[in-house]
Amino acid sequence: MSFESNNFKVVKKTFLPKGELSVDCVVKTDDEIARVQAVSITATEDNQEVSEGVVSFTGHVDICMIYSLENGEVASAFSSCPISSKFVDEGISAGEKAIVKLRVVDHNIDSVSGSEAKINVTLEQSGILISSEQINSLTSADSDVCVKEDEISVVRYIGSASSQPTETVEHSNRQKIKKILGTETGVAVKNTEAGAGFVSVGGDVFTRVLFVDEDDRFDSVQLYDSFKEELEIEGVTRESMVEAFAKILNSDVKVEVEDEERGSKIKVAIPFNVTALAYEEISIKTIEDLYSLTHEVEVSTESFNMSKSLPIEFVDGKIDGSLTLDENQPRIDKILFTFGSSVEVTNATVSNGEIVVEGIAKTCVVYLNDESGAISSVEIEVPFSILDKTKATSETMLNVDAVLTDVDVVVKKGREIFFDAKVKAIVSLSEDMICAVISSADMGDTLADPDCAMQVVFAKEGDTLWDVAKSSRVRESDVARQNPELSFPLQQNSDILIFYQRAK
């Protein structure tokens, strides 16, 4: 057999088709609900299954709802409701890896009845499919086949690993804490590193705890901590490339309050999931060109794309905006608290050496009107655009997560709300590399023996030794031995003598 397979695999990343799903959730409380004031909603994917043409997944929506009672007291309740959905695309193959992202687009309080509130949540589902594509390549040990080899760099998917660590953060409050109303928690990956058989993922977790103190005042505290998690992945070396994603498991966040001699201590246990994916870039020898000394050969070439992960980049920015209350809304005499803060990334592009991240930041302002003595709330949305310099290009694949911190809201003249916060966008980047290899070669008719002992080849300036040998169907060594005065590539047009060994 003249040719044998020299197949290899490369990694390819593609976006999963975006879609929306609607989820109806019921939040049950121990009280008669007078009015829902604010909600914090997150969605998490739990499990996935990749089959031919389909990525199916299950997960849950977590809702922390703050509401007021008829007597003016404020309370909170938590609910978690299951979700299931799928991505359908003919390019999906069984056994591939998917990174599923769920974003809360909108919510609507459909009804409030007694101690229950029905909330409809609209989610956007998106994600990235990571596939290992087999590339057909050849090798040959046939002495009558001349090959021109090339060494190309290819990127392969090694594997992935996940873990679920828990970080505990603490805060000593000077005032006694009467009750916890809710938490808003996030996580951000800051760095990754590969070792021998493992990867290391580092980042930050943060949480904002909203509570009522012993004097019935609303207060909150923002807590931060860093993490470093090691995950074992067989085959990883120090030269491997790593990307990682993290998500908070909101339904499992636990808050404890311990009374101290002066004040109270808050302890927040924050469980989260870390997923790391590892890749390697290796050199592979392939056949760039070939010909046979004895037969015609029909050659097919296959081009292919593969994805190379680049280091994580960060785009930070301070954002601000304002909202003027409608005339039919009660004026604001005192801001009690903000809750339900979130950030949505709607677009991310690279232009003129800069990453531009656009989105919407939201929070709900809960306030008191002195005239009526009633508690009211209003949601403020602030569009933003932040940017930073990058080495990425407009062709780079961007996968962006963002967190919102340091939310601050003030009111002027009772009707103008001013909002400012910080947005940190974590950008995972991949670039496509395009290569081509000879994927198949079929032997054709037998070549006729030369009918002369010598041939003059008219070679052009720039021709290589390979070009001349291939056009004459002789070995490169024969051309070089028979024309020792020539150097390649040719510096000028040349007449080259080729001597054939006559068949007996």
Short mmCIF file of C-alpha atoms in Angstrom, two decimals:
data_model
loop_
_atom_site.label_atom_id
_atom_site.label_comp_id
_atom_site.label_asym_id
_atom_site.label_seq_id
_atom_site.Cartn_x
_atom_site.Cartn_y
_atom_site.Cartn_z
CA MET A 1 0.00 0.00 0.00
CA SER A 2 1.50 3.34 -1.04
CA PHE A 3 -0.20 5.53 1.56
CA GLU A 4 -1.29 5.11 5.16
CA SER A 5 -3.40 7.25 7.46
CA ASN A 6 -1.68 9.76 9.70
CA ASN A 7 -4.86 11.23 11.19
CA PHE A 8 -4.87 13.67 14.10
CA LYS A 9 -7.40 15.70 16.10
CA VAL A 10 -7.75 19.45 16.61
CA VAL A 11 -10.03 21.45 18.90
CA LYS A 12 -12.71 23.70 17.48
CA LYS A 13 -14.91 26.14 19.39
CA THR A 14 -18.24 27.35 18.06
CA PHE A 15 -21.09 29.31 19.58
CA LEU A 16 -24.23 27.40 20.45
CA PRO A 17 -27.40 28.94 18.96
CA LYS A 18 -28.95 31.53 21.29
CA GLY A 19 -32.50 31.09 22.45
CA GLU A 20 -34.98 32.19 25.09
CA LEU A 21 -37.03 30.24 27.58
CA SER A 22 -39.77 31.30 29.96
CA VAL A 23 -40.02 29.96 33.50
CA ASP A 24 -42.91 30.37 35.95
CA CYS A 25 -41.81 30.36 39.57
CA VAL A 26 -43.90 30.49 42.73
CA VAL A 27 -42.40 32.07 45.85
CA LYS A 28 -44.14 31.01 49.07
CA THR A 29 -43.86 33.02 52.27
CA ASP A 30 -45.02 32.75 55.88
CA ASP A 31 -46.88 36.07 55.66
CA GLU A 32 -49.63 37.85 53.76
CA ILE A 33 -47.79 39.77 51.04
CA ALA A 34 -48.82 43.40 50.76
CA ARG A 35 -46.39 44.23 47.97
CA VAL A 36 -43.31 42.73 46.33
CA GLN A 37 -40.56 45.37 46.60
CA ALA A 38 -37.51 43.77 44.98
CA VAL A 39 -36.24 40.48 43.63
CA SER A 40 -32.79 39.09 42.94
CA ILE A 41 -32.85 36.38 40.26
CA THR A 42 -30.07 34.09 39.07
CA ALA A 43 -30.09 31.03 36.82
CA THR A 44 -27.66 28.12 36.95
CA GLU A 45 -27.07 25.12 34.69
CA ASP A 46 -26.57 21.92 36.69
CA ASN A 47 -26.19 19.02 34.26
CA GLN A 48 -25.88 18.51 30.53
CA GLU A 49 -25.96 15.73 27.99
CA VAL A 50 -24.54 16.04 24.50
CA SER A 51 -25.98 13.73 21.84
CA GLU A 52 -26.14 13.89 18.06
CA GLY A 53 -27.55 17.28 17.12
CA VAL A 54 -28.64 18.20 20.65
CA VAL A 55 -27.23 19.65 23.88
CA SER A 56 -29.80 19.01 26.62
CA PHE A 57 -29.39 20.58 30.04
CA THR A 58 -31.16 20.99 33.35
CA GLY A 59 -30.74 23.67 35.95
CA HIS A 60 -32.63 25.96 38.29
CA VAL A 61 -33.71 29.55 38.81
CA ASP A 62 -33.09 31.05 42.26
CA ILE A 63 -35.25 33.95 43.46
CA CYS A 64 -34.76 35.99 46.60
CA MET A 65 -37.85 38.14 47.04
CA ILE A 66 -38.15 41.08 49.43
CA TYR A 67 -41.71 42.10 50.24
CA SER A 68 -43.62 44.32 52.63
CA LEU A 69 -46.49 43.41 54.94
CA GLU A 70 -49.59 45.49 55.65
CA ASN A 71 -48.04 46.76 58.89
CA GLY A 72 -45.04 48.14 56.98
CA GLU A 73 -42.62 45.44 58.08
CA VAL A 74 -40.20 44.13 55.43
CA ALA A 75 -39.43 40.43 55.05
CA SER A 76 -37.86 38.10 52.50
CA ALA A 77 -38.37 34.62 51.04
CA PHE A 78 -36.35 32.34 48.82
CA SER A 79 -37.44 29.95 46.10
CA SER A 80 -35.69 27.70 43.62
CA CYS A 81 -37.50 26.26 40.61
CA PRO A 82 -36.17 23.70 38.10
CA ILE A 83 -35.61 24.37 34.41
CA SER A 84 -34.74 22.22 31.43
CA SER A 85 -34.01 23.13 27.84
CA LYS A 86 -31.81 22.23 24.88
CA PHE A 87 -29.77 23.53 21.97
CA VAL A 88 -30.48 21.97 18.59
CA ASP A 89 -27.90 22.16 15.81
CA GLU A 90 -26.81 19.61 13.22
CA GLY A 91 -23.17 20.47 13.97
CA ILE A 92 -23.38 19.01 17.49
CA SER A 93 -21.88 15.54 17.93
CA ALA A 94 -22.15 13.10 20.82
CA GLY A 95 -19.34 13.27 23.35
CA GLU A 96 -18.51 16.93 22.84
CA LYS A 97 -18.17 19.46 25.68
CA ALA A 98 -20.54 22.40 26.10
CA ILE A 99 -20.23 25.49 28.27
CA VAL A 100 -23.81 26.64 28.89
CA LYS A 101 -24.59 30.22 29.94
CA LEU A 102 -27.94 31.43 31.30
CA ARG A 103 -28.75 35.12 31.52
CA VAL A 104 -31.81 36.66 33.16
CA VAL A 105 -33.29 38.95 30.52
CA ASP A 106 -36.51 40.04 32.24
CA HIS A 107 -38.99 39.16 34.94
CA ASN A 108 -42.60 39.97 35.62
CA ILE A 109 -44.63 39.59 38.81
CA ASP A 110 -47.70 37.93 37.36
CA SER A 111 -49.75 37.78 40.53
CA VAL A 112 -49.67 38.10 44.30
CA SER A 113 -52.21 36.10 46.24
CA GLY A 114 -52.08 35.79 49.99
CA SER A 115 -48.72 34.35 50.92
CA GLU A 116 -47.67 33.46 47.36
CA ALA A 117 -46.21 35.41 44.47
CA LYS A 118 -46.04 34.08 40.93
CA ILE A 119 -43.05 35.41 39.00
CA ASN A 120 -42.39 34.81 35.32
CA VAL A 121 -38.70 34.85 34.38
CA THR A 122 -37.33 35.17 30.84
CA LEU A 123 -33.91 33.62 30.32
CA GLU A 124 -31.48 33.78 27.44
CA GLN A 125 -29.54 30.57 26.84
CA SER A 126 -26.23 30.64 25.02
CA GLY A 127 -22.91 28.88 25.19
CA ILE A 128 -19.87 27.44 23.50
CA LEU A 129 -19.42 24.00 22.00
CA ILE A 130 -15.94 22.49 22.27
CA SER A 131 -15.37 19.70 19.76
CA SER A 132 -12.43 17.54 18.75
CA GLU A 133 -12.40 17.21 14.97
CA GLN A 134 -10.46 14.45 13.23
CA ILE A 135 -8.31 15.62 10.34
CA ASN A 136 -7.41 13.10 7.67
CA SER A 137 -3.72 13.15 6.83
CA LEU A 138 -1.30 10.78 5.05
CA THR A 139 2.08 9.21 5.42
CA SER A 140 4.03 7.08 2.96
CA ALA A 141 6.97 4.70 3.13
CA ASP A 142 6.84 3.81 -0.56
CA SER A 143 10.31 4.18 -2.08
CA ASP A 144 8.76 5.28 -5.38
CA VAL A 145 6.80 8.13 -3.77
CA CYS A 146 8.57 11.42 -3.16
CA VAL A 147 7.11 13.53 -0.36
CA LYS A 148 7.66 17.08 0.82
CA GLU A 149 7.03 17.21 4.54
CA ASP A 150 5.85 20.17 6.56
CA GLU A 151 5.69 20.67 10.31
CA ILE A 152 2.52 22.37 11.51
CA SER A 153 1.32 23.41 14.96
CA VAL A 154 -2.03 22.02 16.01
CA VAL A 155 -4.11 22.62 19.13
CA ARG A 156 -5.72 19.64 20.84
CA TYR A 157 -8.25 19.37 23.63
CA ILE A 158 -6.78 17.47 26.59
CA GLY A 159 -9.73 17.34 28.96
CA SER A 160 -11.65 19.13 31.70
CA ALA A 161 -12.31 18.94 35.40
CA SER A 162 -14.72 20.59 37.83
CA SER A 163 -14.82 21.14 41.57
CA GLN A 164 -17.21 22.73 44.06
CA PRO A 165 -15.28 24.56 46.77
CA THR A 166 -16.86 26.70 49.47
CA GLU A 167 -15.38 29.98 50.65
CA THR A 168 -16.45 31.42 54.01
CA VAL A 169 -16.33 35.17 54.61
CA GLU A 170 -16.97 36.90 57.92
CA HIS A 171 -17.85 40.36 59.15
CA SER A 172 -18.26 41.76 62.67
CA ASN A 173 -21.04 44.33 62.79
CA ARG A 174 -21.14 46.91 65.54
CA GLN A 175 -24.92 46.69 65.81
CA LYS A 176 -26.87 43.58 66.69
CA ILE A 177 -28.48 42.06 63.62
CA LYS A 178 -32.20 41.38 63.81
CA LYS A 179 -32.62 39.47 60.55
CA ILE A 180 -30.97 38.80 57.21
CA LEU A 181 -33.02 39.88 54.19
CA GLY A 182 -30.88 38.52 51.39
CA THR A 183 -27.53 38.15 49.72
CA GLU A 184 -26.17 39.00 46.28
CA THR A 185 -23.12 36.93 45.46
CA GLY A 186 -20.70 36.68 42.56
CA VAL A 187 -17.44 35.08 41.47
CA ALA A 188 -14.76 36.08 38.97
CA VAL A 189 -11.85 34.03 37.58
CA LYS A 190 -8.64 36.10 37.54
CA ASN A 191 -5.90 33.69 36.49
CA THR A 192 -5.12 30.15 35.41
CA GLU A 193 -1.92 28.10 35.44
CA ALA A 194 -0.94 24.65 34.25
CA GLY A 195 1.30 22.18 36.07
CA ALA A 196 2.23 18.53 35.76
CA GLY A 197 -1.13 16.76 35.69
CA PHE A 198 -3.12 19.61 37.20
CA VAL A 199 -4.37 23.13 36.58
CA SER A 200 -4.70 25.96 39.07
CA VAL A 201 -7.55 28.47 38.93
CA GLY A 202 -7.56 31.65 41.01
CA GLY A 203 -10.08 34.41 41.45
CA ASP A 204 -12.35 36.36 43.77
CA VAL A 205 -15.70 35.71 45.41
CA PHE A 206 -17.78 38.51 46.82
CA THR A 207 -21.12 38.91 48.51
CA ARG A 208 -23.34 41.75 49.65
CA VAL A 209 -25.45 40.96 52.69
CA LEU A 210 -28.60 42.99 53.28
CA PHE A 211 -29.93 42.98 56.85
CA VAL A 212 -32.03 44.75 59.46
CA ASP A 213 -30.30 45.74 62.71
CA GLU A 214 -31.71 45.86 66.24
CA ASP A 215 -32.87 49.45 65.70
CA ASP A 216 -34.91 48.34 62.64
CA ARG A 217 -32.54 50.12 60.27
CA PHE A 218 -31.65 48.63 56.90
CA ASP A 219 -27.96 48.13 56.32
CA SER A 220 -25.64 46.10 54.13
CA VAL A 221 -22.04 44.98 53.98
CA GLN A 222 -19.89 43.99 51.00
CA LEU A 223 -17.43 41.14 51.63
CA TYR A 224 -14.61 39.86 49.43
CA ASP A 225 -12.27 36.89 49.47
CA SER A 226 -9.89 35.26 47.01
CA PHE A 227 -9.68 31.59 46.09
CA LYS A 228 -7.21 29.24 44.46
CA GLU A 229 -8.37 25.82 43.33
CA GLU A 230 -6.30 22.95 41.90
CA LEU A 231 -7.96 20.45 39.59
CA GLU A 232 -6.41 17.25 38.27
CA ILE A 233 -6.46 16.73 34.49
CA GLU A 234 -4.48 13.84 33.08
CA GLY A 235 -2.07 14.79 30.34
CA VAL A 236 -1.61 18.44 31.35
CA THR A 237 1.93 19.86 31.32
CA ARG A 238 3.36 23.24 32.27
CA GLU A 239 3.08 24.30 28.62
CA SER A 240 -0.65 23.52 28.39
CA MET A 241 -3.20 26.26 27.79
CA VAL A 242 -6.04 26.59 30.30
CA GLU A 243 -9.35 28.43 30.38
CA ALA A 244 -11.74 28.39 33.31
CA PHE A 245 -15.27 29.38 34.23
CA ALA A 246 -16.90 29.80 37.62
CA LYS A 247 -20.49 30.19 38.84
CA ILE A 248 -22.08 30.72 42.23
CA LEU A 249 -24.43 28.02 43.54
CA ASN A 250 -26.87 30.58 44.92
CA SER A 251 -29.41 28.15 46.33
CA ASP A 252 -26.71 26.71 48.61
CA VAL A 253 -25.35 30.00 49.99
CA LYS A 254 -25.71 29.94 53.79
CA VAL A 255 -25.72 32.93 56.14
CA GLU A 256 -25.25 32.60 59.90
CA VAL A 257 -25.45 35.34 62.51
CA GLU A 258 -23.70 35.00 65.86
CA ASP A 259 -24.30 37.50 68.63
CA GLU A 260 -21.14 38.93 70.16
CA GLU A 261 -20.61 41.05 73.24
CA ARG A 262 -20.88 44.09 71.04
CA GLY A 263 -22.80 43.59 67.87
CA SER A 264 -23.05 40.49 65.71
CA LYS A 265 -20.84 38.42 63.48
CA ILE A 266 -22.01 37.49 59.98
CA LYS A 267 -20.67 34.30 58.42
CA VAL A 268 -21.44 33.58 54.77
CA ALA A 269 -20.59 30.19 53.25
CA ILE A 270 -20.35 30.64 49.48
CA PRO A 271 -20.31 27.43 47.41
CA PHE A 272 -19.38 27.78 43.76
CA ASN A 273 -18.45 25.64 40.79
CA VAL A 274 -15.13 25.92 38.96
CA THR A 275 -14.65 24.26 35.56
CA ALA A 276 -11.26 24.21 33.85
CA LEU A 277 -10.50 23.10 30.31
CA ALA A 278 -6.99 22.26 29.13
CA TYR A 279 -5.45 22.31 25.64
CA GLU A 280 -2.01 21.63 24.18
CA GLU A 281 -0.24 22.96 21.12
CA ILE A 282 1.99 20.38 19.46
CA SER A 283 3.94 20.03 16.23
CA ILE A 284 2.89 17.38 13.72
CA LYS A 285 4.64 16.35 10.53
CA THR A 286 2.36 16.25 7.51
CA ILE A 287 2.81 15.83 3.77
CA GLU A 288 2.70 19.21 2.04
CA ASP A 289 3.18 17.82 -1.49
CA LEU A 290 3.95 14.50 -3.17
CA TYR A 291 4.45 12.76 -6.49
CA SER A 292 5.21 9.26 -7.69
CA LEU A 293 8.15 8.20 -9.85
CA THR A 294 6.09 5.42 -11.41
CA HIS A 295 2.40 6.43 -11.42
CA GLU A 296 0.04 9.31 -11.89
CA VAL A 297 -1.33 10.45 -8.51
CA GLU A 298 -4.63 12.18 -7.79
CA VAL A 299 -4.27 14.30 -4.64
CA SER A 300 -7.00 15.85 -2.45
CA THR A 301 -6.32 18.65 0.03
CA GLU A 302 -8.38 19.40 3.14
CA SER A 303 -8.38 22.76 4.88
CA PHE A 304 -9.47 22.99 8.52
CA ASN A 305 -9.96 25.47 11.35
CA MET A 306 -8.86 25.02 14.93
CA SER A 307 -9.21 27.24 17.99
CA LYS A 308 -6.39 28.49 20.16
CA SER A 309 -7.14 29.85 23.64
CA LEU A 310 -5.52 33.15 24.58
CA PRO A 311 -4.85 34.55 28.08
CA ILE A 312 -7.83 35.99 29.95
CA GLU A 313 -8.30 39.74 29.62
CA PHE A 314 -10.19 42.12 31.88
CA VAL A 315 -12.20 45.22 31.06
CA ASP A 316 -13.00 47.33 34.12
CA GLY A 317 -14.99 50.51 34.27
CA LYS A 318 -17.00 52.80 36.49
CA ILE A 319 -20.50 53.48 35.20
CA ASP A 320 -23.19 55.96 36.15
CA GLY A 321 -26.67 56.97 35.15
CA SER A 322 -29.86 58.56 36.41
CA LEU A 323 -33.62 58.13 36.49
CA THR A 324 -36.40 60.68 37.07
CA LEU A 325 -39.53 59.32 38.70
CA ASP A 326 -42.85 59.65 36.91
CA GLU A 327 -45.31 62.12 38.39
CA ASN A 328 -47.60 59.28 39.43
CA GLN A 329 -44.88 57.64 41.52
CA PRO A 330 -44.44 58.61 45.20
CA ARG A 331 -41.51 60.91 45.84
CA ILE A 332 -38.45 59.56 47.61
CA ASP A 333 -37.94 60.93 51.08
CA LYS A 334 -35.54 58.22 52.25
CA ILE A 335 -33.74 55.42 50.44
CA LEU A 336 -34.01 52.31 52.56
CA PHE A 337 -31.85 49.95 50.50
CA THR A 338 -31.05 48.64 47.04
CA PHE A 339 -31.43 45.03 46.00
CA GLY A 340 -31.53 42.88 42.89
CA SER A 341 -28.41 44.43 41.37
CA SER A 342 -27.27 42.72 38.20
CA VAL A 343 -25.34 43.29 35.02
CA GLU A 344 -26.10 41.97 31.53
CA VAL A 345 -23.55 41.96 28.72
CA THR A 346 -25.41 42.56 25.47
CA ASN A 347 -22.48 42.93 23.06
CA ALA A 348 -18.69 42.61 22.96
CA THR A 349 -16.47 43.54 20.02
CA VAL A 350 -12.85 44.28 19.14
CA SER A 351 -12.13 47.42 17.15
CA ASN A 352 -8.95 49.45 16.63
CA GLY A 353 -7.01 47.51 19.26
CA GLU A 354 -9.69 47.82 21.95
CA ILE A 355 -12.22 45.45 23.49
CA VAL A 356 -15.56 47.19 23.84
CA VAL A 357 -18.09 45.63 26.23
CA GLU A 358 -21.66 46.94 26.21
CA GLY A 359 -24.50 46.05 28.50
CA ILE A 360 -27.10 47.11 31.05
CA ALA A 361 -26.66 47.45 34.81
CA LYS A 362 -29.76 47.21 37.01
CA THR A 363 -30.79 47.67 40.60
CA CYS A 364 -34.02 48.10 42.52
CA VAL A 365 -34.31 51.09 44.85
CA VAL A 366 -36.58 50.57 47.86
CA TYR A 367 -37.60 53.83 49.53
CA LEU A 368 -39.93 55.53 51.99
CA ASN A 369 -42.46 58.25 51.27
CA ASP A 370 -43.10 60.38 54.35
CA GLU A 371 -46.50 61.66 53.28
CA SER A 372 -48.07 58.22 52.97
CA GLY A 373 -45.67 56.39 55.24
CA ALA A 374 -45.57 53.65 52.62
CA ILE A 375 -42.63 51.74 51.25
CA SER A 376 -42.26 51.82 47.47
CA SER A 377 -39.68 50.66 44.96
CA VAL A 378 -38.47 51.48 41.48
CA GLU A 379 -36.03 49.72 39.17
CA ILE A 380 -33.28 51.69 37.49
CA GLU A 381 -31.51 50.48 34.33
CA VAL A 382 -28.26 52.04 33.18
CA PRO A 383 -26.78 51.19 29.76
CA PHE A 384 -22.99 51.21 29.70
CA SER A 385 -20.02 50.82 27.42
CA ILE A 386 -16.55 50.12 28.80
CA LEU A 387 -13.33 49.43 26.93
CA ASP A 388 -9.68 48.55 27.29
CA LYS A 389 -6.71 47.91 25.04
CA THR A 390 -6.17 44.41 23.66
CA LYS A 391 -3.98 42.39 21.33
CA ALA A 392 -7.05 40.57 20.03
CA THR A 393 -8.40 41.22 16.54
CA SER A 394 -11.87 41.65 15.12
CA GLU A 395 -11.79 37.93 14.22
CA THR A 396 -11.15 36.82 17.82
CA MET A 397 -13.89 34.80 19.50
CA LEU A 398 -15.01 36.53 22.72
CA ASN A 399 -16.80 34.91 25.66
CA VAL A 400 -17.63 37.54 28.27
CA ASP A 401 -18.83 37.29 31.86
CA ALA A 402 -19.31 40.35 34.05
CA VAL A 403 -19.87 41.22 37.71
CA LEU A 404 -21.30 44.39 39.25
CA THR A 405 -19.87 45.77 42.50
CA ASP A 406 -19.90 48.88 44.67
CA VAL A 407 -23.44 49.89 43.72
CA ASP A 408 -24.33 53.31 45.10
CA VAL A 409 -27.59 55.22 44.74
CA VAL A 410 -28.46 58.75 45.88
CA VAL A 411 -31.58 60.87 45.40
CA LYS A 412 -31.95 64.60 44.76
CA LYS A 413 -35.11 66.68 45.03
CA GLY A 414 -37.05 63.56 45.87
CA ARG A 415 -37.48 62.48 42.26
CA GLU A 416 -34.03 62.23 40.64
CA ILE A 417 -32.10 59.00 41.27
CA PHE A 418 -28.38 58.91 40.54
CA PHE A 419 -26.67 55.53 40.18
CA ASP A 420 -23.02 54.55 40.00
CA ALA A 421 -21.21 51.22 40.21
CA LYS A 422 -18.19 49.29 39.00
CA VAL A 423 -18.32 46.68 36.24
CA LYS A 424 -15.62 44.05 35.81
CA ALA A 425 -15.83 42.06 32.58
CA ILE A 426 -13.85 38.81 32.35
CA VAL A 427 -13.10 38.05 28.71
CA SER A 428 -12.08 34.59 27.50
CA LEU A 429 -10.54 34.78 24.02
CA SER A 430 -9.91 32.25 21.27
CA GLU A 431 -8.56 32.72 17.79
CA ASP A 432 -9.09 30.51 14.78
CA MET A 433 -6.06 29.10 12.98
CA ILE A 434 -6.47 27.87 9.40
CA CYS A 435 -4.31 25.07 7.98
CA ALA A 436 -4.44 22.60 5.11
CA VAL A 437 -3.10 19.06 4.60
CA ILE A 438 -3.18 16.41 1.90
CA SER A 439 -6.03 14.20 3.03
CA SER A 440 -6.02 11.52 0.32
CA ALA A 441 -3.96 10.34 -2.67
CA ASP A 442 -4.99 7.75 -5.23
CA MET A 443 -2.57 5.98 -7.57
CA GLY A 444 -3.51 6.26 -11.24
CA ASP A 445 -2.04 5.00 -14.51
CA THR A 446 1.54 3.78 -14.74
CA LEU A 447 3.95 6.36 -16.16
CA ALA A 448 5.66 5.49 -19.42
CA ASP A 449 9.43 4.96 -19.28
CA PRO A 450 11.47 7.92 -20.60
CA ASP A 451 12.12 7.57 -24.34
CA CYS A 452 15.38 9.50 -24.13
CA ALA A 453 18.51 9.49 -22.00
CA MET A 454 18.51 13.21 -21.28
CA GLN A 455 16.03 16.08 -20.98
CA VAL A 456 16.51 19.85 -20.76
CA VAL A 457 14.17 21.47 -18.24
CA PHE A 458 13.49 25.17 -18.62
CA ALA A 459 13.25 26.35 -15.02
CA LYS A 460 12.13 29.80 -13.91
CA GLU A 461 13.65 32.22 -11.43
CA GLY A 462 12.42 31.32 -7.95
CA ASP A 463 11.87 27.62 -8.69
CA THR A 464 12.93 25.30 -5.87
CA LEU A 465 14.69 21.98 -6.09
CA TRP A 466 11.35 20.33 -5.34
CA ASP A 467 9.63 22.19 -8.21
CA VAL A 468 12.21 20.98 -10.73
CA ALA A 469 12.29 17.38 -9.48
CA LYS A 470 8.48 17.09 -9.41
CA SER A 471 8.04 18.47 -12.93
CA SER A 472 10.63 15.97 -14.19
CA ARG A 473 9.38 13.01 -12.09
CA VAL A 474 12.84 12.34 -10.66
CA ARG A 475 14.27 12.50 -7.17
CA GLU A 476 15.55 15.78 -5.74
CA SER A 477 18.90 14.11 -5.04
CA ASP A 478 19.28 13.24 -8.73
CA VAL A 479 18.71 16.84 -9.84
CA ALA A 480 21.16 18.20 -7.26
CA ARG A 481 23.82 15.58 -8.11
CA GLN A 482 23.54 16.12 -11.85
CA ASN A 483 23.62 19.95 -11.57
CA PRO A 484 26.06 20.74 -8.79
CA GLU A 485 26.62 24.30 -10.04
CA LEU A 486 23.03 25.35 -9.26
CA SER A 487 21.69 26.71 -5.99
CA PHE A 488 18.01 26.80 -5.10
CA PRO A 489 15.74 28.65 -5.22
CA LEU A 490 17.00 29.75 -8.61
CA GLN A 491 18.22 33.31 -8.89
CA GLN A 492 17.49 33.45 -12.63
CA ASN A 493 15.89 31.45 -15.41
CA SER A 494 18.02 28.34 -16.02
CA ASP A 495 18.31 25.37 -18.36
CA ILE A 496 18.71 22.23 -16.26
CA LEU A 497 19.89 18.88 -17.57
CA ILE A 498 18.16 15.74 -16.34
CA PHE A 499 19.76 12.36 -17.18
CA TYR A 500 17.55 9.28 -17.16
CA GLN A 501 18.60 5.72 -16.58
CA ARG A 502 17.30 3.84 -19.60
CA ALA A 503 15.17 0.81 -18.89
CA LYS A 504 16.73 -2.46 -20.05
#
